[in-house]
Amino acid sequence: MADNHAPSPISQPRRILVTEIPPEGLEIKLFATQDECKTLAQLNDLPSISALTADLRLTRWKAHGAIVRGEVKARLTQICVRSLEEFETDLSSQIDLRLDPTTIEDARQHQEPLDRDALSLAALSEDPPDPLIDGVIELWALVSEFLTLALEPYPHKPGVEFKELGPESGKNPASSPFASLQALISKKN
């Protein structure tokens, strides 16, 4: 009978060597501990993160590199920029990353002079691989980075609308900061 319980977070790998990835690839499911959720919430100025998981697929790439693909999912609490109320939301972010131990100096040594006519738009649009240091993939660092990148910079609670104050709101237009400027311009003319 299959065990349907989530693996213990302590036994989950948080880092892995590229050499540990088998030729057919490796699938890893990470579950954040309460302490990890609390730390990530603090780092991202969030009231809380109640759940965080990542489904990752690692494959070898080139001689010493790796490709990491997958999805990060989180249940978190944010603060609405419109009403300043806390609200819960689900977040999902795709990971598609190439890692290569080649350094910038190595790349410059092997770089040929630019032939501006030979450059294609596809070559210019391709992102270079991220650096792989000492052959170690820091899985938890990748998960936290992609979570942070996926956060809405100005979150707003569903259903909360911004109401701009204007003349129809009952506010006296003469009390506007620009009312005195308008009065000065009118006096000159």
CSV table of N, CA and C in Angstrom, one decimal, residues 15-186:
chain,number,residue,atom,x,y,z
A,15,ARG,N,19.8,21.0,-1.0
A,15,ARG,CA,20.9,21.3,-1.9
A,15,ARG,C,21.2,19.9,-2.5
A,16,ILE,N,21.7,20.0,-3.7
A,16,ILE,CA,22.0,18.7,-4.4
A,16,ILE,C,23.2,19.0,-5.4
A,17,LEU,N,24.1,18.0,-5.5
A,17,LEU,CA,25.2,18.1,-6.4
A,17,LEU,C,24.7,17.7,-7.8
A,18,VAL,N,25.2,18.4,-8.8
A,18,VAL,CA,24.8,18.0,-10.2
A,18,VAL,C,25.2,16.6,-10.5
A,19,THR,N,26.2,16.1,-9.9
A,19,THR,CA,26.7,14.7,-10.1
A,19,THR,C,25.7,13.7,-9.5
A,20,GLU,N,24.8,14.1,-8.6
A,20,GLU,CA,23.8,13.2,-8.1
A,20,GLU,C,22.6,13.1,-8.9
A,21,ILE,N,22.5,13.9,-10.0
A,21,ILE,CA,21.3,13.8,-10.9
A,21,ILE,C,21.5,12.6,-11.9
A,22,PRO,N,20.7,11.6,-11.9
A,22,PRO,CA,20.8,10.5,-12.8
A,22,PRO,C,20.6,10.9,-14.2
A,23,PRO,N,21.1,10.2,-15.2
A,23,PRO,CA,20.9,10.5,-16.6
A,23,PRO,C,19.4,10.7,-17.0
A,24,GLU,N,18.5,10.0,-16.4
A,24,GLU,CA,17.1,10.1,-16.7
A,24,GLU,C,16.4,11.3,-16.0
A,25,GLY,N,17.2,12.0,-15.1
A,25,GLY,CA,16.6,13.2,-14.4
A,25,GLY,C,16.2,12.8,-13.0
A,26,LEU,N,15.7,13.8,-12.3
A,26,LEU,CA,15.3,13.6,-10.9
A,26,LEU,C,14.1,14.5,-10.6
A,27,GLU,N,13.1,13.9,-9.9
A,27,GLU,CA,12.0,14.7,-9.5
A,27,GLU,C,12.0,14.8,-8.0
A,28,ILE,N,11.8,16.1,-7.5
A,28,ILE,CA,11.9,16.4,-6.1
A,28,ILE,C,10.7,17.2,-5.8
A,29,LYS,N,10.0,16.9,-4.6
A,29,LYS,CA,8.9,17.7,-4.1
A,29,LYS,C,9.4,18.2,-2.8
A,30,LEU,N,9.4,19.5,-2.6
A,30,LEU,CA,9.8,20.2,-1.4
A,30,LEU,C,8.6,20.7,-0.7
A,31,PHE,N,8.6,20.5,0.7
A,31,PHE,CA,7.6,21.1,1.5
A,31,PHE,C,8.3,22.0,2.5
A,32,ALA,N,7.8,23.2,2.7
A,32,ALA,CA,8.5,24.1,3.6
A,32,ALA,C,8.1,23.8,5.0
A,33,THR,N,9.0,23.9,5.9
A,33,THR,CA,8.7,23.8,7.3
A,33,THR,C,8.1,25.1,7.8
A,34,GLN,N,7.5,25.0,9.0
A,34,GLN,CA,6.9,26.3,9.6
A,34,GLN,C,8.0,27.3,9.8
A,35,ASP,N,9.2,26.9,10.2
A,35,ASP,CA,10.3,27.9,10.4
A,35,ASP,C,10.7,28.6,9.0
A,36,GLU,N,10.7,27.7,8.0
A,36,GLU,CA,11.1,28.3,6.6
A,36,GLU,C,10.0,29.2,6.1
A,37,CYS,N,8.7,28.9,6.4
A,37,CYS,CA,7.6,29.8,6.0
A,37,CYS,C,7.7,31.1,6.7
A,38,LYS,N,8.0,31.0,8.0
A,38,LYS,CA,8.1,32.2,8.8
A,38,LYS,C,9.2,33.1,8.4
A,39,THR,N,10.4,32.5,8.1
A,39,THR,CA,11.5,33.2,7.6
A,39,THR,C,11.3,33.9,6.3
A,40,LEU,N,10.7,33.1,5.3
A,40,LEU,CA,10.4,33.7,4.0
A,40,LEU,C,9.3,34.8,4.1
A,41,ALA,N,8.4,34.7,5.0
A,41,ALA,CA,7.4,35.7,5.2
A,41,ALA,C,8.0,37.0,5.7
A,42,GLN,N,8.9,36.9,6.7
A,42,GLN,CA,9.7,38.0,7.2
A,42,GLN,C,10.5,38.7,6.1
A,43,LEU,N,11.2,37.9,5.3
A,43,LEU,CA,12.1,38.4,4.3
A,43,LEU,C,11.3,39.2,3.2
A,44,ASN,N,10.0,38.8,3.0
A,44,ASN,CA,9.2,39.4,2.0
A,44,ASN,C,8.2,40.4,2.5
A,45,ASP,N,8.3,40.7,3.8
A,45,ASP,CA,7.4,41.6,4.5
A,45,ASP,C,5.9,41.2,4.3
A,46,LEU,N,5.7,39.9,4.6
A,46,LEU,CA,4.4,39.3,4.5
A,46,LEU,C,3.9,39.0,5.9
A,47,PRO,N,2.6,39.1,6.2
A,47,PRO,CA,2.1,38.7,7.6
A,47,PRO,C,2.4,37.2,7.8
A,48,SER,N,2.2,36.4,6.8
A,48,SER,CA,2.4,34.9,7.0
A,48,SER,C,2.4,34.2,5.7
A,49,ILE,N,3.1,33.0,5.7
A,49,ILE,CA,3.0,32.0,4.6
A,49,ILE,C,2.5,30.8,5.3
A,50,SER,N,1.3,30.3,5.0
A,50,SER,CA,0.8,29.1,5.7
A,50,SER,C,1.2,27.8,5.0
A,51,ALA,N,1.5,27.8,3.7
A,51,ALA,CA,2.0,26.6,3.0
A,51,ALA,C,2.8,27.0,1.8
A,52,LEU,N,3.9,26.2,1.6
A,52,LEU,CA,4.8,26.4,0.5
A,52,LEU,C,5.3,25.1,0.0
A,53,THR,N,5.1,24.8,-1.3
A,53,THR,CA,5.6,23.5,-1.9
A,53,THR,C,6.2,23.8,-3.2
A,54,ALA,N,7.1,22.9,-3.6
A,54,ALA,CA,7.7,23.1,-4.9
A,54,ALA,C,7.8,21.7,-5.5
A,55,ASP,N,7.4,21.6,-6.8
A,55,ASP,CA,7.6,20.3,-7.6
A,55,ASP,C,8.6,20.6,-8.6
A,56,LEU,N,9.8,20.0,-8.5
A,56,LEU,CA,10.9,20.3,-9.3
A,56,LEU,C,11.4,19.1,-10.1
A,57,ARG,N,11.8,19.3,-11.3
A,57,ARG,CA,12.4,18.3,-12.2
A,57,ARG,C,13.8,18.8,-12.6
A,58,LEU,N,14.8,18.0,-12.2
A,58,LEU,CA,16.2,18.3,-12.5
A,58,LEU,C,16.7,17.4,-13.5
A,59,THR,N,17.4,18.0,-14.5
A,59,THR,CA,18.0,17.2,-15.6
A,59,THR,C,19.5,17.7,-15.8
A,60,ARG,N,20.3,16.8,-16.2
A,60,ARG,CA,21.7,17.3,-16.6
A,60,ARG,C,21.7,18.1,-17.8
A,61,TRP,N,22.6,19.0,-18.0
A,61,TRP,CA,22.7,19.9,-19.1
A,61,TRP,C,24.2,20.1,-19.4
A,62,LYS,N,24.5,19.9,-20.7
A,62,LYS,CA,25.9,20.0,-21.1
A,62,LYS,C,26.8,19.1,-20.2
A,63,ALA,N,28.0,19.4,-20.1
A,63,ALA,CA,28.9,18.5,-19.3
A,63,ALA,C,28.7,18.6,-17.8
A,64,HIS,N,28.6,19.8,-17.3
A,64,HIS,CA,28.6,20.0,-15.8
A,64,HIS,C,27.4,20.8,-15.4
A,65,GLY,N,26.4,21.1,-16.2
A,65,GLY,CA,25.3,22.0,-15.9
A,65,GLY,C,24.1,21.2,-15.6
A,66,ALA,N,23.0,22.0,-15.3
A,66,ALA,CA,21.7,21.4,-15.0
A,66,ALA,C,20.6,22.3,-15.4
A,67,ILE,N,19.4,21.7,-15.6
A,67,ILE,CA,18.2,22.4,-15.9
A,67,ILE,C,17.2,22.1,-14.7
A,68,VAL,N,16.7,23.2,-14.2
A,68,VAL,CA,15.7,23.0,-13.1
A,68,VAL,C,14.3,23.6,-13.6
A,69,ARG,N,13.3,22.7,-13.7
A,69,ARG,CA,12.0,23.1,-14.1
A,69,ARG,C,11.0,22.7,-13.1
A,70,GLY,N,9.9,23.4,-12.9
A,70,GLY,CA,8.9,23.0,-12.0
A,70,GLY,C,8.0,24.2,-11.6
A,71,GLU,N,7.4,24.0,-10.5
A,71,GLU,CA,6.4,25.0,-10.0
A,71,GLU,C,6.5,25.2,-8.5
A,72,VAL,N,6.4,26.4,-8.1
A,72,VAL,CA,6.3,26.8,-6.7
A,72,VAL,C,4.9,27.2,-6.4
A,73,LYS,N,4.3,26.7,-5.3
A,73,LYS,CA,2.9,27.0,-4.9
A,73,LYS,C,3.0,27.4,-3.5
A,74,ALA,N,2.2,28.5,-3.2
A,74,ALA,CA,2.2,29.0,-1.8
A,74,ALA,C,0.8,29.5,-1.5
A,75,ARG,N,0.5,29.4,-0.2
A,75,ARG,CA,-0.7,30.0,0.4
A,75,ARG,C,-0.2,31.0,1.4
A,76,LEU,N,-0.5,32.3,1.1
A,76,LEU,CA,0.1,33.4,1.9
A,76,LEU,C,-0.9,34.5,2.2
A,77,THR,N,-0.5,35.3,3.2
A,77,THR,CA,-1.3,36.4,3.6
A,77,THR,C,-0.6,37.7,3.2
A,78,GLN,N,-1.3,38.6,2.5
A,78,GLN,CA,-0.7,39.8,2.1
A,78,GLN,C,-1.5,41.0,2.7
A,79,ILE,N,-1.0,42.2,2.6
A,79,ILE,CA,-1.7,43.4,3.0
A,79,ILE,C,-2.1,44.2,1.8
A,80,CYS,N,-3.4,44.5,1.7
A,80,CYS,CA,-4.0,45.3,0.6
A,80,CYS,C,-3.4,46.7,0.7
A,81,VAL,N,-2.9,47.2,-0.5
A,81,VAL,CA,-2.4,48.5,-0.5
A,81,VAL,C,-3.5,49.6,-0.6
A,82,ARG,N,-4.7,49.1,-0.9
A,82,ARG,CA,-5.9,50.1,-0.9
A,82,ARG,C,-6.6,50.2,0.4
A,83,SER,N,-6.8,49.1,1.1
A,83,SER,CA,-7.5,49.2,2.4
A,83,SER,C,-6.7,48.9,3.6
A,84,LEU,N,-5.4,48.4,3.4
A,84,LEU,CA,-4.5,48.0,4.5
A,84,LEU,C,-5.1,46.8,5.3
A,85,GLU,N,-6.0,46.0,4.7
A,85,GLU,CA,-6.5,44.8,5.3
A,85,GLU,C,-5.7,43.6,4.8
A,86,GLU,N,-5.5,42.7,5.8
A,86,GLU,CA,-4.9,41.4,5.4
A,86,GLU,C,-5.8,40.5,4.7
A,87,PHE,N,-5.3,39.8,3.7
A,87,PHE,CA,-6.1,38.8,3.0
A,87,PHE,C,-5.2,37.7,2.5
A,88,GLU,N,-5.9,36.5,2.4
A,88,GLU,CA,-5.2,35.3,2.0
A,88,GLU,C,-5.3,35.1,0.5
A,89,THR,N,-4.2,34.6,-0.1
A,89,THR,CA,-4.2,34.4,-1.5
A,89,THR,C,-3.3,33.2,-1.9
A,90,ASP,N,-3.6,32.6,-3.0
A,90,ASP,CA,-2.7,31.5,-3.5
A,90,ASP,C,-1.8,32.0,-4.6
A,91,LEU,N,-0.6,31.6,-4.6
A,91,LEU,CA,0.4,32.0,-5.5
A,91,LEU,C,1.0,30.8,-6.2
A,92,SER,N,1.3,31.0,-7.5
A,92,SER,CA,1.9,29.9,-8.3
A,92,SER,C,3.0,30.5,-9.2
A,93,SER,N,4.1,29.9,-9.3
A,93,SER,CA,5.2,30.5,-10.1
A,93,SER,C,5.9,29.3,-10.8
A,94,GLN,N,6.2,29.5,-12.1
A,94,GLN,CA,6.9,28.5,-12.9
A,94,GLN,C,8.4,28.7,-12.8
A,95,ILE,N,9.2,27.6,-12.6
A,95,ILE,CA,10.6,27.7,-12.6
A,95,ILE,C,11.1,27.1,-13.9
A,96,ASP,N,12.0,27.8,-14.6
A,96,ASP,CA,12.6,27.2,-15.8
A,96,ASP,C,14.0,27.9,-15.9
A,97,LEU,N,15.0,27.1,-15.4
A,97,LEU,CA,16.3,27.7,-15.2
A,97,LEU,C,17.4,26.8,-15.6
A,98,ARG,N,18.4,27.4,-16.3
A,98,ARG,CA,19.6,26.6,-16.7
A,98,ARG,C,20.7,27.1,-15.8
A,99,LEU,N,21.5,26.1,-15.3
A,99,LEU,CA,22.6,26.4,-14.4
A,99,LEU,C,23.9,25.9,-15.1
A,100,ASP,N,25.0,26.7,-15.1
A,100,ASP,CA,26.2,26.3,-15.8
A,100,ASP,C,27.4,26.8,-14.9
A,101,PRO,N,28.4,25.9,-14.7
A,101,PRO,CA,29.6,26.4,-13.9
A,101,PRO,C,30.5,27.4,-14.6
A,102,THR,N,30.2,27.7,-15.9
A,102,THR,CA,31.1,28.6,-16.6
A,102,THR,C,31.0,30.0,-16.0
A,103,THR,N,32.1,30.6,-15.7
A,103,THR,CA,32.2,31.9,-15.1
A,103,THR,C,32.1,32.9,-16.2
A,104,ILE,N,32.0,34.2,-15.8
A,104,ILE,CA,31.9,35.3,-16.8
A,104,ILE,C,33.3,35.4,-17.5
A,105,GLU,N,34.4,35.2,-16.7
A,105,GLU,CA,35.7,35.3,-17.2
A,105,GLU,C,35.9,34.2,-18.3
A,106,ASP,N,35.4,33.0,-18.0
A,106,ASP,CA,35.5,31.9,-19.0
A,106,ASP,C,34.8,32.3,-20.3
A,107,ALA,N,33.6,32.8,-20.1
A,107,ALA,CA,32.8,33.2,-21.3
A,107,ALA,C,33.5,34.3,-22.1
A,108,ARG,N,34.1,35.2,-21.5
A,108,ARG,CA,34.8,36.3,-22.2
A,108,ARG,C,36.1,35.8,-23.0
A,109,GLN,N,36.7,34.8,-22.4
A,109,GLN,CA,37.9,34.2,-23.1
A,109,GLN,C,37.5,33.5,-24.4
A,110,HIS,N,36.4,32.8,-24.4
A,110,HIS,CA,35.9,32.1,-25.5
A,110,HIS,C,35.1,32.9,-26.5
A,111,GLN,N,34.8,34.1,-26.1
A,111,GLN,CA,33.9,35.0,-26.9
A,111,GLN,C,34.7,35.5,-28.2
A,112,GLU,N,34.0,35.3,-29.3
A,112,GLU,CA,34.5,35.8,-30.6
A,112,GLU,C,34.1,37.3,-30.7
A,113,PRO,N,34.8,38.1,-31.5
A,113,PRO,CA,34.4,39.4,-31.8
A,113,PRO,C,33.0,39.5,-32.4
A,114,LEU,N,32.3,40.5,-32.0
A,114,LEU,CA,30.9,40.6,-32.5
A,114,LEU,C,30.8,40.9,-34.0
A,115,ASP,N,30.1,40.1,-34.7
A,115,ASP,CA,29.8,40.4,-36.1
A,115,ASP,C,28.3,40.9,-36.1
A,116,ARG,N,28.1,42.2,-36.0
A,116,ARG,CA,26.8,42.7,-35.9
A,116,ARG,C,25.8,42.3,-36.9
A,117,ASP,N,26.3,42.0,-38.1
A,117,ASP,CA,25.4,41.5,-39.2
A,117,ASP,C,25.0,40.1,-39.0
A,118,ALA,N,25.8,39.3,-38.3
A,118,ALA,CA,25.5,37.9,-38.1
A,118,ALA,C,24.6,37.6,-36.8
A,119,LEU,N,24.4,38.6,-36.0
A,119,LEU,CA,23.6,38.4,-34.8
A,119,LEU,C,22.1,38.2,-35.2
A,120,SER,N,21.5,37.2,-34.6
A,120,SER,CA,20.1,37.0,-34.8
A,120,SER,C,19.3,37.5,-33.6
A,121,LEU,N,18.1,37.8,-33.8
A,121,LEU,CA,17.2,38.2,-32.8
A,121,LEU,C,17.0,37.1,-31.7
A,122,ALA,N,17.0,35.9,-32.2
A,122,ALA,CA,16.9,34.7,-31.3
A,122,ALA,C,18.1,34.6,-30.3
A,123,ALA,N,19.3,34.8,-30.9
A,123,ALA,CA,20.5,34.8,-30.0
A,123,ALA,C,20.5,35.9,-29.0
A,124,LEU,N,20.0,37.1,-29.4
A,124,LEU,CA,20.0,38.2,-28.4
A,124,LEU,C,18.9,38.0,-27.3
A,125,SER,N,17.9,37.3,-27.6
A,125,SER,CA,16.8,37.1,-26.6
A,125,SER,C,17.0,36.0,-25.7
A,126,GLU,N,17.9,35.1,-25.9
A,126,GLU,CA,18.2,33.9,-25.1
A,126,GLU,C,18.9,34.4,-23.8
A,127,ASP,N,18.4,34.0,-22.7
A,127,ASP,CA,19.0,34.4,-21.4
A,127,ASP,C,20.2,33.5,-21.2
A,128,PRO,N,21.3,34.0,-20.7
A,128,PRO,CA,22.4,33.2,-20.4
A,128,PRO,C,22.1,32.3,-19.2
A,129,PRO,N,22.8,31.2,-19.0
A,129,PRO,CA,22.5,30.4,-17.8
A,129,PRO,C,23.0,31.1,-16.6
A,130,ASP,N,22.3,30.7,-15.5
A,130,ASP,CA,22.7,31.2,-14.2
A,130,ASP,C,24.0,30.5,-13.7
A,131,PRO,N,24.8,31.1,-12.9
A,131,PRO,CA,26.0,30.4,-12.4
A,131,PRO,C,25.8,29.3,-11.5
A,132,LEU,N,26.5,28.2,-11.6
A,132,LEU,CA,26.5,27.1,-10.8
A,132,LEU,C,27.8,27.1,-10.0
A,133,ILE,N,27.7,27.2,-8.7
A,133,ILE,CA,28.9,27.3,-7.9
A,133,ILE,C,29.2,26.0,-7.2
A,134,ASP,N,30.4,25.5,-7.5
A,134,ASP,CA,31.0,24.3,-6.9
A,134,ASP,C,30.1,23.1,-7.2
A,135,GLY,N,29.3,23.1,-8.3
A,135,GLY,CA,28.5,22.0,-8.7
A,135,GLY,C,27.3,21.7,-7.8
A,136,VAL,N,26.9,22.7,-7.0
A,136,VAL,CA,25.8,22.5,-6.0
A,136,VAL,C,24.6,23.4,-6.4
A,137,ILE,N,23.5,22.7,-6.5
A,137,ILE,CA,22.2,23.4,-6.8
A,137,ILE,C,21.5,23.7,-5.4
A,138,GLU,N,21.4,24.9,-5.1
A,138,GLU,CA,20.7,25.3,-3.9
A,138,GLU,C,19.2,25.4,-4.1
A,139,LEU,N,18.5,24.3,-4.0
A,139,LEU,CA,17.1,24.1,-4.3
A,139,LEU,C,16.3,25.1,-3.5
A,140,TRP,N,16.5,25.2,-2.2
A,140,TRP,CA,15.7,26.1,-1.4
A,140,TRP,C,15.9,27.5,-1.8
A,141,ALA,N,17.1,27.9,-2.1
A,141,ALA,CA,17.4,29.3,-2.5
A,141,ALA,C,16.6,29.6,-3.8
A,142,LEU,N,16.5,28.6,-4.8
A,142,LEU,CA,15.8,28.8,-6.0
A,142,LEU,C,14.3,29.0,-5.7
A,143,VAL,N,13.8,28.1,-4.9
A,143,VAL,CA,12.3,28.2,-4.5
A,143,VAL,C,12.0,29.5,-3.9
A,144,SER,N,12.8,30.0,-3.0
A,144,SER,CA,12.5,31.3,-2.3
A,144,SER,C,12.7,32.4,-3.3
A,145,GLU,N,13.6,32.4,-4.2
A,145,GLU,CA,13.8,33.4,-5.2
A,145,GLU,C,12.6,33.5,-6.1
A,146,PHE,N,12.1,32.4,-6.6
A,146,PHE,CA,11.0,32.4,-7.5
A,146,PHE,C,9.7,32.8,-6.8
A,147,LEU,N,9.6,32.5,-5.5
A,147,LEU,CA,8.4,32.9,-4.7
A,147,LEU,C,8.5,34.5,-4.6
A,148,THR,N,9.6,35.0,-4.3
A,148,THR,CA,9.7,36.5,-4.2
A,148,THR,C,9.4,37.2,-5.5
A,149,LEU,N,10.0,36.6,-6.6
A,149,LEU,CA,9.7,37.2,-7.9
A,149,LEU,C,8.3,37.2,-8.3
A,150,ALA,N,7.5,36.2,-7.8
A,150,ALA,CA,6.1,36.1,-8.2
A,150,ALA,C,5.2,36.9,-7.4
A,151,LEU,N,5.6,37.5,-6.3
A,151,LEU,CA,4.8,38.3,-5.4
A,151,LEU,C,4.3,39.6,-6.2
A,152,GLU,N,3.1,39.9,-6.0
A,152,GLU,CA,2.5,41.1,-6.5
A,152,GLU,C,3.1,42.3,-5.7
A,153,PRO,N,3.7,43.3,-6.4
A,153,PRO,CA,4.4,44.4,-5.7
A,153,PRO,C,3.3,45.3,-5.0
A,154,TYR,N,2.2,45.4,-5.5
A,154,TYR,CA,1.1,46.2,-4.9
A,154,TYR,C,-0.2,45.4,-4.8
A,155,PRO,N,-0.2,44.5,-3.8
A,155,PRO,CA,-1.4,43.6,-3.7
A,155,PRO,C,-2.6,44.3,-3.3
A,156,HIS,N,-3.7,43.9,-3.9
A,156,HIS,CA,-5.0,44.4,-3.5
A,156,HIS,C,-6.0,43.3,-3.3
A,157,LYS,N,-6.8,43.4,-2.2
A,157,LYS,CA,-7.8,42.5,-1.8
A,157,LYS,C,-8.9,42.5,-2.9
A,158,PRO,N,-9.3,41.3,-3.4
A,158,PRO,CA,-10.3,41.2,-4.4
A,158,PRO,C,-11.6,41.9,-3.9
A,159,GLY,N,-12.2,42.7,-4.7
A,159,GLY,CA,-13.4,43.5,-4.4
A,159,GLY,C,-13.2,44.8,-3.8
A,160,VAL,N,-11.9,45.2,-3.4
A,160,VAL,CA,-11.7,46.5,-2.9
A,160,VAL,C,-11.3,47.4,-4.0
A,161,GLU,N,-12.0,48.5,-4.1
A,161,GLU,CA,-11.8,49.5,-5.2
A,161,GLU,C,-11.2,50.8,-4.7
A,162,PHE,N,-10.4,51.4,-5.4
A,162,PHE,CA,-9.8,52.7,-5.0
A,162,PHE,C,-10.8,53.8,-5.4
A,163,LYS,N,-11.2,54.6,-4.5
A,163,LYS,CA,-12.1,55.7,-4.8
A,163,LYS,C,-11.4,57.0,-4.8
A,164,GLU,N,-11.3,57.6,-5.9
A,164,GLU,CA,-10.6,58.9,-6.1
A,164,GLU,C,-11.5,60.0,-5.6
A,165,LEU,N,-10.9,60.8,-4.8
A,165,LEU,CA,-11.7,62.0,-4.3
A,165,LEU,C,-11.8,63.0,-5.4
A,166,GLY,N,-12.9,63.5,-5.7
A,166,GLY,CA,-13.1,64.5,-6.7
A,166,GLY,C,-14.2,65.4,-6.3
A,167,PRO,N,-14.6,66.3,-7.2
A,167,PRO,CA,-15.7,67.3,-6.9
A,167,PRO,C,-17.0,66.6,-6.5
A,168,GLU,N,-17.3,65.5,-7.1
A,168,GLU,CA,-18.5,64.8,-6.8
A,168,GLU,C,-18.5,64.1,-5.5
A,169,SER,N,-17.4,64.0,-4.8
A,169,SER,CA,-17.3,63.3,-3.5
A,169,SER,C,-17.7,64.2,-2.4
A,170,GLY,N,-18.1,65.4,-2.6
A,170,GLY,CA,-18.6,66.3,-1.6
A,170,GLY,C,-17.4,67.2,-1.0
A,171,LYS,N,-16.2,67.0,-1.5
A,171,LYS,CA,-15.1,67.8,-1.1
A,171,LYS,C,-15.2,69.2,-1.8
A,172,ASN,N,-14.9,70.2,-1.1
A,172,ASN,CA,-14.9,71.5,-1.6
A,172,ASN,C,-13.8,71.8,-2.5
A,173,PRO,N,-14.0,72.0,-3.8
A,173,PRO,CA,-12.9,72.2,-4.7
A,173,PRO,C,-12.0,73.4,-4.4
A,174,ALA,N,-12.6,74.4,-3.7
A,174,ALA,CA,-11.8,75.5,-3.3
A,174,ALA,C,-10.7,75.1,-2.3
A,175,SER,N,-10.8,74.0,-1.6
A,175,SER,CA,-9.8,73.6,-0.6
A,175,SER,C,-8.7,72.8,-1.3
A,176,SER,N,-8.7,72.6,-2.6
A,176,SER,CA,-7.7,71.9,-3.3
A,176,SER,C,-6.4,72.7,-3.2
A,177,PRO,N,-5.2,72.1,-3.2
A,177,PRO,CA,-4.0,72.8,-3.1
A,177,PRO,C,-3.8,73.6,-4.4
A,178,PHE,N,-4.4,73.3,-5.4
A,178,PHE,CA,-4.3,74.0,-6.7
A,178,PHE,C,-5.3,75.2,-6.8
A,179,ALA,N,-6.2,75.2,-5.9
A,179,ALA,CA,-7.2,76.3,-5.9
A,179,ALA,C,-6.6,77.7,-5.7
A,180,SER,N,-5.6,77.8,-4.8
A,180,SER,CA,-4.9,79.1,-4.6
A,180,SER,C,-4.1,79.4,-5.8
A,181,LEU,N,-3.5,78.5,-6.4
A,181,LEU,CA,-2.7,78.7,-7.7
A,181,LEU,C,-3.6,79.2,-8.8
A,182,GLN,N,-4.8,78.6,-8.9
A,182,GLN,CA,-5.8,79.1,-9.9
A,182,GLN,C,-6.2,80.5,-9.6
A,183,ALA,N,-6.4,80.8,-8.3
A,183,ALA,CA,-6.8,82.2,-8.0
A,183,ALA,C,-5.8,83.2,-8.3
A,184,LEU,N,-4.5,82.9,-8.1
A,184,LEU,CA,-3.4,83.8,-8.5
A,184,LEU,C,-3.3,84.0,-10.0
A,185,ILE,N,-3.5,82.9,-10.7
A,185,ILE,CA,-3.5,83.0,-12.2
A,185,ILE,C,-4.6,83.9,-12.7
A,186,SER,N,-5.8,83.7,-12.1
A,186,SER,CA,-7.0,84.5,-12.5
A,186,SER,C,-6.8,86.0,-12.2
